[in-house]
Amino acid sequence: MKFPYGMTDFREIVTGGYFYCDRTDRIPFLEQAKSQLFIRPRRFGKSLLLSMLEHYYDVARKGEFKEIFGGLHIGRQPTELCNSYLVLRWDFSCVDASGSADDIRTSLYNHINSRINRCVTNYLNAGFDLHGVDINRTDGLASTESLLSAASTQGYPVYLLIDEYDNFANTVM
């Protein structure tokens, strides 16, 4: 049996024959909450959980659902929200949390903007019309609002996943 120590790509683990403790039966419970915050120690699977949620909710991965989730609990009983979101994922381990407040803000906005740019490119390549997203180099929150507006005109909500928020917050504090 192969153990996926240190791996965080859900698709790779499930399709690569690695051991995976199926926790997908918890998805309906997560959907009952307005938002979620997962606080666990390091190396306890938070990034893998986000990857699983990304694959589950991403509308562009609808065609892969059976391959990825077919052998899991949620594959037999998917929720109505399955594959119904545009997914935006931020990884705050990429943000330099040192320097002045302006340096940190710039690094944070650069990361947010690069992830929005990647998101738009991925969805455009998958056939979704997300033209008109304005990347504001000095304000990542304005860029996020622009993405949300473009997504809503296409009839899709955005599912935001934020990884490594704890490391970033602890460093800033």
Coordinates of C-alpha atoms in Angstrom, one line a residue:
M1 CA 0.0 0.0 0.0
K2 CA 1.3 3.4 -0.9
F3 CA 0.9 6.2 1.7
P4 CA 0.7 9.8 0.3
Y5 CA 2.8 11.4 3.0
G6 CA 3.3 15.1 2.1
M7 CA 1.0 14.9 -1.0
T8 CA -1.8 17.4 -1.2
D9 CA -3.2 16.7 -4.7
F10 CA -6.5 14.9 -4.2
R11 CA -6.8 13.7 -7.8
E12 CA -3.2 12.3 -7.8
I13 CA -3.8 10.4 -4.5
V14 CA -7.2 8.9 -5.5
T15 CA -6.3 8.0 -9.1
G16 CA -2.7 7.0 -8.2
G17 CA -3.6 4.1 -5.9
Y18 CA -2.5 5.8 -2.7
F19 CA -4.3 5.1 0.6
Y20 CA -7.1 7.6 1.2
C21 CA -9.3 7.6 4.2
D22 CA -12.6 8.5 2.7
R23 CA -14.1 11.5 4.5
T24 CA -16.3 12.7 1.6
D25 CA -19.4 11.7 3.6
R26 CA -18.8 15.0 5.5
I27 CA -19.4 17.2 2.5
P28 CA -23.1 17.5 3.1
F29 CA -22.4 18.7 6.6
L30 CA -19.9 21.3 5.3
E31 CA -22.6 22.6 3.0
Q32 CA -24.9 23.4 5.9
A33 CA -22.4 26.0 7.2
K34 CA -22.1 29.5 5.7
S35 CA -18.3 29.3 5.8
Q36 CA -15.8 27.0 7.3
L37 CA -12.5 27.5 9.2
F38 CA -10.4 24.4 9.6
I39 CA -7.9 24.7 12.5
R40 CA -5.7 21.7 12.8
P41 CA -2.0 21.2 13.5
R42 CA 0.5 21.2 10.7
R43 CA 0.5 18.1 8.6
F44 CA -3.0 17.1 9.5
G45 CA -4.5 17.2 5.9
K46 CA -5.9 20.7 5.6
S47 CA -4.3 21.3 2.1
L48 CA -5.5 17.8 1.0
L49 CA -9.0 18.6 2.2
L50 CA -9.0 21.9 0.2
S51 CA -7.8 20.0 -2.8
M52 CA -10.7 17.5 -2.4
L53 CA -13.2 20.3 -2.1
E54 CA -11.7 22.0 -5.1
H55 CA -12.2 18.9 -7.3
Y56 CA -15.7 18.3 -5.9
Y57 CA -17.1 21.8 -6.5
D58 CA -15.2 22.9 -9.6
V59 CA -17.7 23.2 -12.5
A60 CA -14.8 22.7 -15.0
R61 CA -14.0 19.3 -13.5
K62 CA -17.6 17.9 -14.0
G63 CA -16.3 15.5 -16.6
E64 CA -13.8 14.0 -14.2
F65 CA -16.3 13.4 -11.3
K66 CA -16.8 9.7 -11.9
E67 CA -13.1 9.0 -12.3
I68 CA -12.2 10.9 -9.1
F69 CA -15.1 10.3 -6.8
G70 CA -16.7 7.2 -8.3
G71 CA -15.2 4.9 -5.6
L72 CA -15.9 7.2 -2.7
H73 CA -19.0 7.8 -0.6
I74 CA -19.9 11.1 -2.1
G75 CA -19.5 9.6 -5.6
R76 CA -22.6 7.4 -4.8
Q77 CA -24.5 10.3 -3.2
P78 CA -23.4 13.6 -4.6
T79 CA -25.0 16.8 -3.3
E80 CA -26.8 19.3 -5.5
L81 CA -23.8 21.7 -5.3
C82 CA -21.4 19.2 -6.8
N83 CA -19.5 20.7 -9.7
S84 CA -21.4 24.0 -9.6
Y85 CA -18.8 26.6 -8.7
L86 CA -15.9 28.5 -10.2
V87 CA -13.1 27.8 -7.7
L88 CA -10.6 30.4 -6.6
R89 CA -7.8 29.1 -4.5
W90 CA -5.3 31.3 -2.5
D91 CA -2.2 29.9 -0.8
F92 CA -0.9 32.4 1.7
S93 CA 2.4 30.4 2.1
C94 CA 3.3 32.3 -1.2
V95 CA 2.9 35.7 0.5
D96 CA 6.0 37.3 2.0
A97 CA 4.8 38.4 5.4
S98 CA 8.0 40.2 6.3
G99 CA 8.8 43.9 5.9
S100 CA 6.5 46.9 6.3
A101 CA 2.7 46.9 6.2
D102 CA 3.0 48.2 2.6
D103 CA 5.4 45.4 1.7
I104 CA 3.1 42.8 3.1
R105 CA 0.0 44.4 1.4
T106 CA 1.9 44.4 -1.9
S107 CA 2.9 40.8 -1.6
L108 CA -0.6 39.8 -0.6
Y109 CA -2.2 41.7 -3.5
N110 CA 0.3 40.3 -6.0
H111 CA -0.6 36.8 -4.9
I112 CA -4.3 37.4 -5.0
N113 CA -4.0 39.0 -8.5
S114 CA -1.8 36.1 -9.8
R115 CA -4.4 33.6 -8.5
I116 CA -7.3 35.5 -10.1
N117 CA -5.3 35.7 -13.3
R118 CA -4.7 31.9 -13.2
C119 CA -8.3 31.3 -12.4
V120 CA -9.6 33.4 -15.3
T121 CA -7.1 31.7 -17.7
N122 CA -8.1 28.2 -16.6
Y123 CA -11.8 28.9 -17.0
L124 CA -11.3 30.6 -20.4
N125 CA -9.3 27.6 -21.5
A126 CA -12.2 25.3 -20.3
G127 CA -14.7 27.3 -22.4
F128 CA -16.2 29.6 -19.8
D129 CA -16.6 33.3 -20.6
L130 CA -14.9 35.3 -17.9
H131 CA -13.8 38.2 -20.1
G132 CA -13.8 41.6 -18.5
V133 CA -12.1 40.7 -15.2
D134 CA -10.1 43.8 -14.3
I135 CA -6.8 43.0 -12.4
N136 CA -6.1 46.0 -10.2
R137 CA -2.4 45.8 -9.5
T138 CA -2.6 48.0 -6.4
D139 CA -5.8 46.4 -4.9
G140 CA -6.3 42.7 -4.9
L141 CA -9.7 43.0 -3.2
A142 CA -10.9 45.1 -6.2
S143 CA -9.6 42.4 -8.5
T144 CA -11.6 39.8 -6.5
E145 CA -14.7 41.9 -6.7
S146 CA -14.2 42.1 -10.5
L147 CA -13.9 38.3 -10.7
L148 CA -17.1 37.9 -8.6
S149 CA -19.0 40.2 -10.9
A150 CA -17.8 38.5 -14.1
A151 CA -18.7 35.1 -12.6
S152 CA -22.1 36.2 -11.5
T153 CA -22.9 37.4 -15.1
Q154 CA -22.2 33.8 -16.2
G155 CA -24.5 32.4 -13.5
Y156 CA -21.8 30.8 -11.3
P157 CA -20.9 31.6 -7.7
V158 CA -17.2 31.5 -6.7
Y159 CA -16.0 29.1 -4.1
L160 CA -13.0 30.6 -2.3
L161 CA -10.4 28.3 -0.7
I162 CA -7.7 29.8 1.4
D163 CA -4.7 27.6 2.3
E164 CA -1.9 28.4 4.8
Y165 CA -3.8 31.4 6.3
D166 CA -2.5 30.3 9.7
N167 CA 1.2 30.5 8.8
F168 CA 0.7 33.9 7.2
A169 CA -1.3 35.3 10.1
N170 CA 1.2 34.0 12.7
T171 CA 4.1 35.5 10.8
V172 CA 2.4 38.9 10.5
M173 CA 1.5 38.9 14.2

